[in-house]
Amino acid sequence: MLISAAQCRMARAALGLSLRELAEAAGVSVNTLSRIEGDGNVTSRTLGRVQSVLAEGGAVFRRDGSVGVEPISIR
């Protein structure tokens, strides 16, 4: 399941990431990330990369469209 634009915005905000920070971490441009968050046309591969970065940061994407954040344990 790929995330929605709203879930991307919510997860980024919950993790305290700026557009620039998330774009850099996912290896996409700020313009591409803006398109993702604005329901723009991007490839599923690109969206998947952004989703993976958010999930690695602790975001949990629920089927009902909500987003949670789980603490990440650092070893």
Tab-separated table of N, CA and C in Angstrom, residues 2-72:
chain	number	residue	atom	x	y	z
A	2	LEU	N	0.729	2.081	-0.994
A	2	LEU	CA	1.477	3.334	-1.040
A	2	LEU	C	0.706	4.428	-0.309
A	3	ILE	N	1.439	5.353	0.259
A	3	ILE	CA	0.832	6.410	1.063
A	3	ILE	C	0.142	7.463	0.200
A	4	SER	N	-0.774	8.156	0.829
A	4	SER	CA	-1.470	9.262	0.170
A	4	SER	C	-0.694	10.554	0.400
A	5	ALA	N	-1.090	11.594	-0.313
A	5	ALA	CA	-0.481	12.915	-0.127
A	5	ALA	C	-0.647	13.389	1.312
A	6	ALA	N	-1.841	13.204	1.860
A	6	ALA	CA	-2.109	13.639	3.234
A	6	ALA	C	-1.242	12.873	4.229
A	7	GLN	N	-1.072	11.572	4.019
A	7	GLN	CA	-0.240	10.782	4.924
A	7	GLN	C	1.215	11.237	4.862
A	8	CYS	N	1.681	11.588	3.677
A	8	CYS	CA	3.046	12.077	3.536
A	8	CYS	C	3.217	13.368	4.328
A	9	ARG	N	2.282	14.288	4.178
A	9	ARG	CA	2.356	15.560	4.908
A	9	ARG	C	2.306	15.330	6.415
A	10	MET	N	1.383	14.459	6.860
A	10	MET	CA	1.238	14.201	8.300
A	10	MET	C	2.497	13.556	8.870
A	11	ALA	N	3.043	12.578	8.166
A	11	ALA	CA	4.233	11.879	8.657
A	11	ALA	C	5.437	12.817	8.709
A	12	ARG	N	5.606	13.616	7.680
A	12	ARG	CA	6.726	14.557	7.659
A	12	ARG	C	6.615	15.528	8.830
A	13	ALA	N	5.418	16.029	9.077
A	13	ALA	CA	5.204	16.958	10.193
A	13	ALA	C	5.442	16.271	11.535
A	14	ALA	N	4.932	15.056	11.678
A	14	ALA	CA	5.083	14.324	12.941
A	14	ALA	C	6.549	14.026	13.248
A	15	LEU	N	7.332	13.827	12.204
A	15	LEU	CA	8.751	13.539	12.397
A	15	LEU	C	9.593	14.809	12.463
A	16	GLY	N	8.950	15.959	12.262
A	16	GLY	CA	9.650	17.234	12.360
A	16	GLY	C	10.623	17.490	11.222
A	17	LEU	N	10.305	16.976	10.037
A	17	LEU	CA	11.186	17.139	8.885
A	17	LEU	C	10.703	18.264	7.979
A	18	SER	N	11.614	19.038	7.468
A	18	SER	CA	11.270	20.051	6.467
A	18	SER	C	11.174	19.357	5.107
A	19	LEU	N	10.598	20.057	4.141
A	19	LEU	CA	10.559	19.524	2.774
A	19	LEU	C	11.969	19.196	2.298
A	20	ARG	N	12.878	20.111	2.531
A	20	ARG	CA	14.264	19.922	2.076
A	20	ARG	C	14.916	18.708	2.736
A	21	GLU	N	14.708	18.548	4.034
A	21	GLU	CA	15.318	17.415	4.753
A	21	GLU	C	14.799	16.082	4.229
A	22	LEU	N	13.487	15.987	4.054
A	22	LEU	CA	12.914	14.731	3.566
A	22	LEU	C	13.330	14.474	2.130
A	23	ALA	N	13.312	15.495	1.303
A	23	ALA	CA	13.711	15.332	-0.094
A	23	ALA	C	15.145	14.820	-0.189
A	24	GLU	N	16.031	15.413	0.598
A	24	GLU	CA	17.432	14.990	0.592
A	24	GLU	C	17.570	13.539	1.051
A	25	ALA	N	16.885	13.178	2.138
A	25	ALA	CA	16.977	11.821	2.669
A	25	ALA	C	16.438	10.780	1.679
A	26	ALA	N	15.428	11.163	0.912
A	26	ALA	CA	14.815	10.233	-0.044
A	26	ALA	C	15.481	10.285	-1.416
A	27	GLY	N	16.369	11.237	-1.615
A	27	GLY	CA	17.046	11.345	-2.897
A	27	GLY	C	16.156	11.863	-4.013
A	28	VAL	N	15.234	12.761	-3.649
A	28	VAL	CA	14.352	13.385	-4.637
A	28	VAL	C	14.468	14.895	-4.508
A	29	SER	N	13.984	15.602	-5.501
A	29	SER	CA	14.029	17.063	-5.430
A	29	SER	C	12.900	17.587	-4.544
A	30	VAL	N	13.068	18.813	-4.073
A	30	VAL	CA	12.022	19.457	-3.281
A	30	VAL	C	10.757	19.603	-4.131
A	31	ASN	N	10.921	19.898	-5.419
A	31	ASN	CA	9.763	20.013	-6.314
A	31	ASN	C	9.004	18.696	-6.421
A	32	THR	N	9.727	17.586	-6.502
A	32	THR	CA	9.078	16.274	-6.566
A	32	THR	C	8.310	16.006	-5.283
A	33	LEU	N	8.927	16.302	-4.147
A	33	LEU	CA	8.246	16.086	-2.869
A	33	LEU	C	7.012	16.978	-2.758
A	34	SER	N	7.096	18.191	-3.249
A	34	SER	CA	5.933	19.079	-3.251
A	34	SER	C	4.807	18.498	-4.101
A	35	ARG	N	5.168	17.883	-5.232
A	35	ARG	CA	4.145	17.237	-6.068
A	35	ARG	C	3.515	16.059	-5.327
A	36	ILE	N	4.318	15.285	-4.615
A	36	ILE	CA	3.783	14.154	-3.842
A	36	ILE	C	2.774	14.663	-2.823
A	37	GLU	N	3.131	15.699	-2.097
A	37	GLU	CA	2.263	16.216	-1.044
A	37	GLU	C	1.060	16.974	-1.582
A	38	GLY	N	1.087	17.308	-2.849
A	38	GLY	CA	-0.029	18.031	-3.451
A	38	GLY	C	-0.834	17.175	-4.409
A	39	ASP	N	-0.762	15.866	-4.268
A	39	ASP	CA	-1.470	14.919	-5.136
A	39	ASP	C	-1.016	14.999	-6.585
A	40	GLY	N	0.249	15.351	-6.785
A	40	GLY	CA	0.778	15.423	-8.135
A	40	GLY	C	1.127	14.053	-8.688
A	41	ASN	N	1.555	14.039	-9.905
A	41	ASN	CA	1.878	12.812	-10.606
A	41	ASN	C	3.347	12.454	-10.391
A	42	VAL	N	3.602	11.390	-9.662
A	42	VAL	CA	4.956	10.868	-9.468
A	42	VAL	C	4.902	9.356	-9.643
A	43	THR	N	6.045	8.767	-9.883
A	43	THR	CA	6.081	7.315	-10.060
A	43	THR	C	5.923	6.608	-8.715
A	44	SER	N	5.449	5.386	-8.769
A	44	SER	CA	5.291	4.610	-7.538
A	44	SER	C	6.655	4.333	-6.913
A	45	ARG	N	7.680	4.234	-7.729
A	45	ARG	CA	9.032	4.010	-7.212
A	45	ARG	C	9.476	5.205	-6.363
A	46	THR	N	9.246	6.398	-6.861
A	46	THR	CA	9.611	7.609	-6.124
A	46	THR	C	8.810	7.716	-4.835
A	47	LEU	N	7.514	7.489	-4.928
A	47	LEU	CA	6.668	7.544	-3.737
A	47	LEU	C	7.104	6.491	-2.728
A	48	GLY	N	7.463	5.323	-3.204
A	48	GLY	CA	7.944	4.256	-2.323
A	48	GLY	C	9.212	4.631	-1.583
A	49	ARG	N	10.119	5.341	-2.260
A	49	ARG	CA	11.357	5.789	-1.596
A	49	ARG	C	11.044	6.753	-0.464
A	50	VAL	N	10.152	7.700	-0.719
A	50	VAL	CA	9.771	8.670	0.311
A	50	VAL	C	9.088	7.944	1.474
A	51	GLN	N	8.198	7.030	1.157
A	51	GLN	CA	7.499	6.265	2.185
A	51	GLN	C	8.493	5.469	3.036
A	52	SER	N	9.486	4.870	2.413
A	52	SER	CA	10.488	4.093	3.155
A	52	SER	C	11.272	4.958	4.127
A	53	VAL	N	11.653	6.147	3.688
A	53	VAL	CA	12.399	7.060	4.566
A	53	VAL	C	11.541	7.449	5.767
A	54	LEU	N	10.275	7.750	5.518
A	54	LEU	CA	9.376	8.121	6.615
A	54	LEU	C	9.175	6.948	7.575
A	55	ALA	N	9.009	5.746	7.032
A	55	ALA	CA	8.821	4.561	7.875
A	55	ALA	C	10.073	4.273	8.700
A	56	GLU	N	11.250	4.444	8.095
A	56	GLU	CA	12.501	4.243	8.831
A	56	GLU	C	12.628	5.243	9.976
A	57	GLY	N	12.006	6.405	9.816
A	57	GLY	CA	12.021	7.414	10.867
A	57	GLY	C	11.006	7.154	11.972
A	58	GLY	N	10.149	6.149	11.788
A	58	GLY	CA	9.186	5.780	12.821
A	58	GLY	C	7.734	5.991	12.442
A	59	ALA	N	7.465	6.500	11.239
A	59	ALA	CA	6.072	6.704	10.824
A	59	ALA	C	5.402	5.365	10.542
A	60	VAL	N	4.163	5.263	10.993
A	60	VAL	CA	3.356	4.067	10.754
A	60	VAL	C	2.128	4.494	9.974
A	61	PHE	N	1.966	3.913	8.797
A	61	PHE	CA	0.865	4.279	7.909
A	61	PHE	C	-0.258	3.262	8.048
A	62	ARG	N	-1.422	3.759	8.410
A	62	ARG	CA	-2.568	2.875	8.644
A	62	ARG	C	-3.505	2.898	7.448
A	63	ARG	N	-4.194	1.805	7.249
A	63	ARG	CA	-5.103	1.678	6.110
A	63	ARG	C	-6.247	2.685	6.156
A	64	ASP	N	-6.597	3.163	7.348
A	64	ASP	CA	-7.697	4.129	7.449
A	64	ASP	C	-7.259	5.544	7.059
A	65	GLY	N	-5.995	5.695	6.661
A	65	GLY	CA	-5.500	6.994	6.220
A	65	GLY	C	-4.795	7.783	7.299
A	66	SER	N	-4.775	7.259	8.514
A	66	SER	CA	-4.103	7.976	9.597
A	66	SER	C	-2.621	7.596	9.634
A	67	VAL	N	-1.885	8.363	10.414
A	67	VAL	CA	-0.449	8.144	10.561
A	67	VAL	C	-0.117	8.164	12.038
A	68	GLY	N	0.678	7.220	12.463
A	68	GLY	CA	1.188	7.193	13.831
A	68	GLY	C	2.697	7.274	13.791
A	69	VAL	N	3.293	7.492	14.936
A	69	VAL	CA	4.747	7.513	15.027
A	69	VAL	C	5.145	6.614	16.177
A	70	GLU	N	6.020	5.670	15.874
A	70	GLU	CA	6.538	4.769	16.899
A	70	GLU	C	7.973	5.164	17.192
A	71	PRO	N	8.332	5.146	18.454
A	71	PRO	CA	9.721	5.477	18.789
A	71	PRO	C	10.676	4.461	18.172
A	72	ILE	N	11.789	4.944	17.705
A	72	ILE	CA	12.819	4.089	17.123
A	72	ILE	C	13.849	3.836	18.201
